Amino acid sequence: MRALVKAKAEPGIWMEERPVPEIGPDDVLVKVRKTGICGTDIHIYNWDDWAQKTVPVPMITGHEYAGEIVAVGADVRNLRVGQRVSGEGHVVGMKSRASRAGKYHLDPDTKGIGVNLPGAFAEYVRIPAFNIVPLPDSIDDDIGAILDPLGNAVHTALSFDIVGEDVLITGAGPIGIMGAAVARHVGARHVVITDLNADRLNLAAEVADVVPVNVATEDLRTAMDRLGMREGFDVGLEMSGAPAALDQMIDHMVMGGRIALLGVPARPFIFDLGKVVFKMITLKGIYGREMFETWHKMLAMLESGLDVRKVITRRMRAEDYAEAFERAAGGEAGKIVLEW
Ligand code: ZN
């Protein structure tokens, strides 16, 4: 089969012929139809410090996929050949206290498909049956291929009660934009999204009913005045990993505000913890999705009118991966989906 492989410990990605994976008794084999290119894949492509520490080579990359089950392991009972599926990219252990309490996303022994397990940028991928999420007919393969990042957005946006609240999102990448759409869908009052990149902010306004603010040229306080906001944002969703964005968010929160952090800083940085203390702000780190409550909520919201389709701005054939990765690494605003 064809697969996109991190074949060498250097920047780049390569298409190679690989054997179709063999499955164990608790696995299924998925014929991949569509995949999304993620920020994680770009770290691996660029071969940055994180990737060098984390990814053994050679490794088939990719973890955002939609496809069809073509084989099921001997002990798999609840899935069948022909089913359209996506699935959770984190493969968890079952021994930790968290897993045994059903909090699988907190398992310390988690491995990542396409990171340290063979991934989905391939014609076939082996997935533990436990991780599979069947797709309703109403959710097509394009959306199926971006459920992983949508799940990040849902997990972050639903971390705190945002009904009737004013929400600030820093970072208008695909996950920030989808987080804005989710916040709007579940009933936030004002949803403001900030970035320094005009293309991303334009896309945000196209995808969701949000107030885009380019903090390179407009003061956030001015935008708040325009909206009639007096005190500050109730809930913050930090999606950029940029130190300046977190500083700005903390400065513009209400007393007792709550912040969910999904953006990963490139390196440790200094910030004013005293402001967090005196404003009595809650900070919560977010990683991945809750298994499988986030998946349930996400599918339910998609079936009840949540629309994030426009966040996919480019569809390409897998053969054109070189151009696709160049575009994604070059900061293209929307999500790129590859067809296999
Ligand atoms: Zn991803």
Coordinates of C-alpha atoms and ligand atoms in Angstrom, one line a residue:
M1 CA 0.0 0.0 0.0
R2 CA 1.0 3.6 -0.4
A3 CA 1.9 5.5 2.8
L4 CA 3.3 8.8 3.9
V5 CA 6.3 7.9 6.0
K6 CA 8.7 9.9 8.2
A7 CA 11.4 7.8 6.7
K8 CA 14.5 9.7 7.8
A9 CA 15.5 11.8 10.9
E10 CA 15.5 15.0 8.9
P11 CA 12.9 17.6 7.6
G12 CA 10.5 16.1 5.1
I13 CA 8.0 13.3 4.4
W14 CA 8.1 10.6 1.8
M15 CA 5.6 8.4 0.0
E16 CA 6.6 4.8 0.2
E17 CA 5.2 1.3 -0.5
R18 CA 4.4 -0.5 2.8
P19 CA 2.8 -3.8 3.6
V20 CA -0.9 -3.6 4.6
P21 CA -0.9 -3.9 8.4
E22 CA -1.9 -7.2 10.0
I23 CA -4.5 -6.9 12.7
G24 CA -4.8 -8.5 16.1
P25 CA -7.9 -10.0 17.7
D26 CA -9.0 -6.7 19.2
D27 CA -8.2 -4.5 16.1
V28 CA -10.0 -3.5 12.9
L29 CA -8.4 -2.7 9.6
V30 CA -9.7 0.6 8.1
K31 CA -9.4 1.5 4.4
V32 CA -8.6 5.2 4.6
R33 CA -10.6 7.5 2.4
K34 CA -9.8 11.0 3.6
T35 CA -7.2 12.4 6.1
G36 CA -6.6 15.8 7.6
I37 CA -3.2 17.4 7.9
C38 CA -2.7 18.5 11.5
G39 CA -0.3 20.8 13.3
T40 CA 1.2 17.7 14.8
D41 CA 2.0 16.4 11.3
I42 CA 3.8 19.7 10.6
H43 CA 5.9 19.4 13.7
I44 CA 6.9 15.9 12.4
Y45 CA 7.4 17.2 8.8
N46 CA 9.6 20.0 10.1
W47 CA 11.4 17.6 12.4
D48 CA 11.5 20.1 15.3
D49 CA 12.7 19.4 18.9
W50 CA 9.4 17.8 19.9
A51 CA 9.3 15.5 16.9
Q52 CA 12.9 14.4 17.3
K53 CA 12.2 13.5 21.0
T54 CA 8.9 11.8 20.3
V55 CA 8.8 10.1 16.9
P56 CA 10.8 7.0 16.1
V57 CA 11.7 6.7 12.4
P58 CA 10.6 5.2 10.1
M59 CA 7.0 6.0 11.1
I60 CA 3.8 6.2 9.0
T61 CA 2.3 9.6 10.1
G62 CA -1.3 10.9 10.2
H63 CA -4.0 10.5 12.8
E64 CA -7.0 12.4 11.4
Y65 CA -9.0 10.1 9.1
A66 CA -12.3 8.8 7.9
G67 CA -12.6 5.4 6.2
E68 CA -14.3 2.1 6.0
I69 CA -13.8 -1.1 8.0
V70 CA -12.5 -3.9 5.7
A71 CA -11.6 -6.5 8.3
V72 CA -12.3 -7.1 12.0
G73 CA -10.3 -9.0 14.6
A74 CA -11.5 -12.4 16.0
D75 CA -12.7 -10.9 19.3
V76 CA -14.4 -7.7 17.9
R77 CA -18.1 -8.0 18.4
N78 CA -19.7 -4.6 17.9
L79 CA -18.2 -3.5 14.6
R80 CA -18.6 -4.9 11.1
V81 CA -17.0 -4.8 7.7
G82 CA -18.4 -2.0 5.5
Q83 CA -19.0 0.4 8.4
R84 CA -17.9 4.0 7.8
V85 CA -15.8 5.1 10.7
S86 CA -13.4 7.6 12.2
G87 CA -11.7 7.2 15.6
E88 CA -9.7 8.4 18.5
G89 CA -6.0 8.7 17.7
H90 CA -4.8 8.2 21.3
V91 CA -4.3 4.5 22.2
V92 CA -4.6 4.2 26.0
G93 CA -3.5 1.6 28.4
M94 CA -6.0 0.0 30.8
K95 CA -3.9 -0.4 33.9
S96 CA -3.7 3.1 35.3
R97 CA -5.9 4.5 38.0
A98 CA -7.4 7.0 35.5
S99 CA -8.3 4.3 33.0
R100 CA -9.8 2.0 35.5
A101 CA -12.0 5.0 36.6
G102 CA -13.1 5.4 33.0
K103 CA -11.1 8.6 32.5
Y104 CA -9.2 7.3 29.5
H105 CA -7.9 10.6 28.3
L106 CA -5.9 10.9 31.6
D107 CA -4.1 7.7 31.1
P108 CA -0.3 8.3 31.5
D109 CA 0.6 5.4 29.1
T110 CA -1.1 6.9 26.0
K111 CA 0.4 6.3 22.6
G112 CA -0.4 8.3 19.5
I113 CA -1.4 6.9 16.1
G114 CA 0.8 8.5 13.5
V115 CA 3.2 9.7 16.3
N116 CA 4.5 6.6 18.0
L117 CA 2.2 4.0 16.4
P118 CA 1.8 3.5 12.6
G119 CA -0.6 6.2 11.3
A120 CA -3.4 6.9 8.9
F121 CA -1.6 8.6 6.0
A122 CA -1.9 5.3 4.2
E123 CA -4.3 3.3 2.2
Y124 CA -5.0 1.1 5.3
V125 CA -4.5 1.6 9.0
R126 CA -4.8 -0.7 11.9
I127 CA -7.0 0.7 14.8
P128 CA -7.9 -0.9 18.1
A129 CA -11.7 -1.6 18.0
F130 CA -11.9 0.4 21.3
N131 CA -10.9 3.5 19.5
I132 CA -13.3 3.3 16.6
V133 CA -16.2 5.8 16.3
P134 CA -18.8 4.8 13.7
L135 CA -20.0 7.7 11.5
P136 CA -23.7 8.5 11.1
D137 CA -24.8 8.8 7.4
S138 CA -25.2 12.5 7.9
I139 CA -21.5 13.0 8.5
D140 CA -19.5 12.7 5.3
D141 CA -15.8 11.7 4.9
D142 CA -14.6 15.3 4.7
I143 CA -16.1 16.1 8.1
G144 CA -15.1 12.6 9.4
A145 CA -11.5 13.4 8.5
I146 CA -11.5 16.5 10.8
L147 CA -13.3 15.1 13.8
D148 CA -10.0 14.8 15.7
P149 CA -9.3 18.6 15.6
L150 CA -13.0 19.4 16.0
G151 CA -12.8 17.2 19.1
N152 CA -10.0 19.3 20.4
A153 CA -12.2 22.4 19.9
V154 CA -15.2 20.8 21.5
H155 CA -13.2 19.5 24.5
T156 CA -11.7 23.0 25.0
A157 CA -14.9 25.0 24.4
L158 CA -17.0 22.8 26.7
S159 CA -14.5 22.8 29.6
F160 CA -16.4 25.5 31.3
D161 CA -20.1 26.6 31.2
I162 CA -20.2 29.2 28.4
V163 CA -24.0 29.6 28.0
G164 CA -24.7 33.3 28.0
E165 CA -21.1 34.1 28.7
D166 CA -18.6 36.3 26.8
V167 CA -15.9 34.2 25.3
L168 CA -12.4 35.2 24.2
I169 CA -10.5 32.9 21.8
T170 CA -6.8 33.6 21.2
G171 CA -5.5 32.0 18.0
A172 CA -7.6 31.7 14.8
G173 CA -6.1 28.4 13.4
P174 CA -8.6 25.7 12.4
I175 CA -9.1 24.6 16.1
G176 CA -9.6 28.1 17.3
I177 CA -12.1 28.8 14.5
M178 CA -14.0 25.6 15.2
G179 CA -13.9 26.4 19.0
A180 CA -15.6 29.7 18.1
A181 CA -18.3 27.9 16.1
V182 CA -18.9 25.5 19.0
A183 CA -19.1 28.4 21.5
R184 CA -21.7 30.1 19.3
H185 CA -23.6 26.9 18.8
V186 CA -24.0 26.2 22.5
G187 CA -25.1 29.7 23.3
A188 CA -22.3 32.0 24.3
R189 CA -23.2 35.7 24.1
H190 CA -20.2 37.4 22.5
V191 CA -17.5 35.3 20.9
V192 CA -14.3 37.3 20.1
I193 CA -11.4 35.7 18.3
T194 CA -8.0 37.3 18.0
D195 CA -5.0 36.6 15.8
L196 CA -2.2 38.6 14.0
N197 CA -3.1 37.0 10.6
A198 CA -5.8 38.6 8.5
D199 CA -6.4 35.5 6.4
R200 CA -7.2 33.4 9.5
L201 CA -9.5 36.1 10.9
N202 CA -11.4 36.4 7.6
L203 CA -11.8 32.6 7.6
A204 CA -13.0 32.7 11.2
A205 CA -15.7 35.2 10.3
E206 CA -16.8 33.0 7.3
V207 CA -17.1 29.9 9.4
A208 CA -18.7 31.2 12.5
D209 CA -20.7 34.2 13.8
V210 CA -17.8 35.7 15.7
V211 CA -16.1 39.0 16.2
P212 CA -12.6 38.8 14.7
V213 CA -10.0 41.2 16.2
N214 CA -6.6 41.7 14.6
V215 CA -4.6 42.5 17.7
A216 CA -1.7 43.8 15.5
T217 CA -3.9 46.7 14.5
E218 CA -6.8 46.9 16.9
D219 CA -6.9 47.2 20.7
L220 CA -8.9 44.4 22.3
R221 CA -10.4 47.0 24.8
T222 CA -11.8 49.0 21.8
A223 CA -13.5 45.8 20.5
M224 CA -15.0 45.2 24.0
D225 CA -16.3 48.7 24.1
R226 CA -17.9 48.3 20.7
L227 CA -19.8 45.2 22.1
G228 CA -20.9 47.0 25.2
M229 CA -18.7 44.7 27.4
R230 CA -17.8 46.5 30.7
E231 CA -15.8 44.1 32.8
G232 CA -14.1 41.5 30.8
F233 CA -14.4 38.0 29.3
D234 CA -16.0 35.3 31.4
V235 CA -14.2 32.4 29.6
G236 CA -11.0 32.3 27.6
L237 CA -9.9 29.6 25.2
E238 CA -6.2 29.9 24.5
M239 CA -5.5 28.2 21.2
S240 CA -2.2 29.9 20.0
G241 CA 0.5 28.9 22.5
A242 CA 1.8 32.4 22.1
P243 CA 3.0 34.0 25.4
A244 CA 1.7 37.5 24.4
A245 CA -1.8 36.0 23.7
L246 CA -2.0 34.5 27.2
D247 CA -0.9 37.8 28.8
Q248 CA -3.5 39.7 26.8
M249 CA -6.2 37.1 27.7
I250 CA -5.4 37.4 31.5
D251 CA -5.6 41.2 31.3
H252 CA -9.0 41.1 29.6
M253 CA -10.7 38.5 31.8
V254 CA -13.3 39.2 34.5
M255 CA -12.4 38.6 38.1
G256 CA -12.8 34.9 38.7
G257 CA -12.6 34.2 34.9
R258 CA -11.9 30.7 33.6
I259 CA -9.3 29.8 31.0
A260 CA -8.9 26.6 29.1
L261 CA -5.4 26.2 27.5
L262 CA -5.0 24.1 24.3
G263 CA -2.2 26.0 22.5
V264 CA 1.2 24.5 23.2
P265 CA 4.0 27.1 23.8
A266 CA 7.2 26.4 21.7
R267 CA 9.3 26.8 24.9
P268 CA 9.0 27.7 28.6
F269 CA 8.2 31.4 29.1
I270 CA 7.8 34.0 31.8
F271 CA 4.4 35.3 32.7
D272 CA 2.7 37.2 35.5
L273 CA 1.3 34.5 37.8
G274 CA 0.4 37.3 40.3
K275 CA -2.4 38.5 38.0
V276 CA -3.9 34.9 37.9
V277 CA -3.8 34.9 41.7
F278 CA -5.2 38.4 42.3
K279 CA -7.9 37.9 39.6
M280 CA -8.7 34.5 41.0
I281 CA -8.5 33.0 37.6
T282 CA -8.9 29.3 36.9
L283 CA -6.4 27.8 34.4
K284 CA -7.1 24.3 32.9
G285 CA -4.8 22.5 30.5
I286 CA -6.6 20.6 27.7
Y287 CA -5.1 17.8 25.6
G288 CA -6.9 15.5 23.1
R289 CA -10.5 14.6 23.6
E290 CA -12.4 12.9 26.4
M291 CA -13.0 9.3 25.5
F292 CA -15.7 9.1 24.4
E293 CA -17.9 11.9 25.8
T294 CA -16.3 14.6 23.5
W295 CA -17.0 12.3 20.5
H296 CA -20.6 11.9 21.5
K297 CA -21.2 15.6 22.0
M298 CA -19.4 16.5 18.8
L299 CA -21.5 14.1 16.6
A300 CA -24.6 15.3 18.4
M301 CA -23.8 18.9 17.7
L302 CA -23.0 18.2 14.1
E303 CA -26.4 16.5 13.8
S304 CA -28.1 19.5 15.4
G305 CA -26.7 22.2 13.1
L306 CA -23.1 22.9 14.1
D307 CA -21.4 23.7 10.7
V308 CA -17.6 23.7 10.4
R309 CA -17.3 22.6 6.8
K310 CA -15.8 25.9 5.6
V311 CA -12.8 25.4 7.8
I312 CA -11.7 22.9 5.1
T313 CA -10.2 25.2 2.5
R314 CA -8.4 22.7 0.3
R315 CA -8.9 19.2 -0.9
M316 CA -6.0 17.4 -2.6
R317 CA -5.0 13.9 -3.7
A318 CA -2.6 12.1 -1.5
E319 CA -0.1 11.9 -4.4
D320 CA 0.1 15.7 -4.2
Y321 CA 1.3 15.4 -0.6
A322 CA 4.5 17.5 -1.2
E323 CA 2.5 20.5 -2.2
A324 CA 0.0 19.9 0.6
F325 CA 2.6 19.8 3.3
E326 CA 4.4 22.8 1.9
R327 CA 1.1 24.8 2.0
A328 CA 0.3 23.5 5.5
A329 CA 3.8 24.3 6.8
G330 CA 3.6 27.7 5.1
G331 CA 0.7 28.7 7.4
E332 CA -2.3 28.3 5.0
A333 CA -5.3 29.5 7.0
G334 CA -7.7 26.5 6.7
K335 CA -7.6 22.8 6.9
I336 CA -6.2 20.7 4.1
V337 CA -7.9 17.3 3.5
L338 CA -6.1 14.6 1.5
E339 CA -8.0 12.0 -0.5
W340 CA -6.6 8.4 -0.6
Ligands
ZN1 ZN -4.7 16.4 14.8

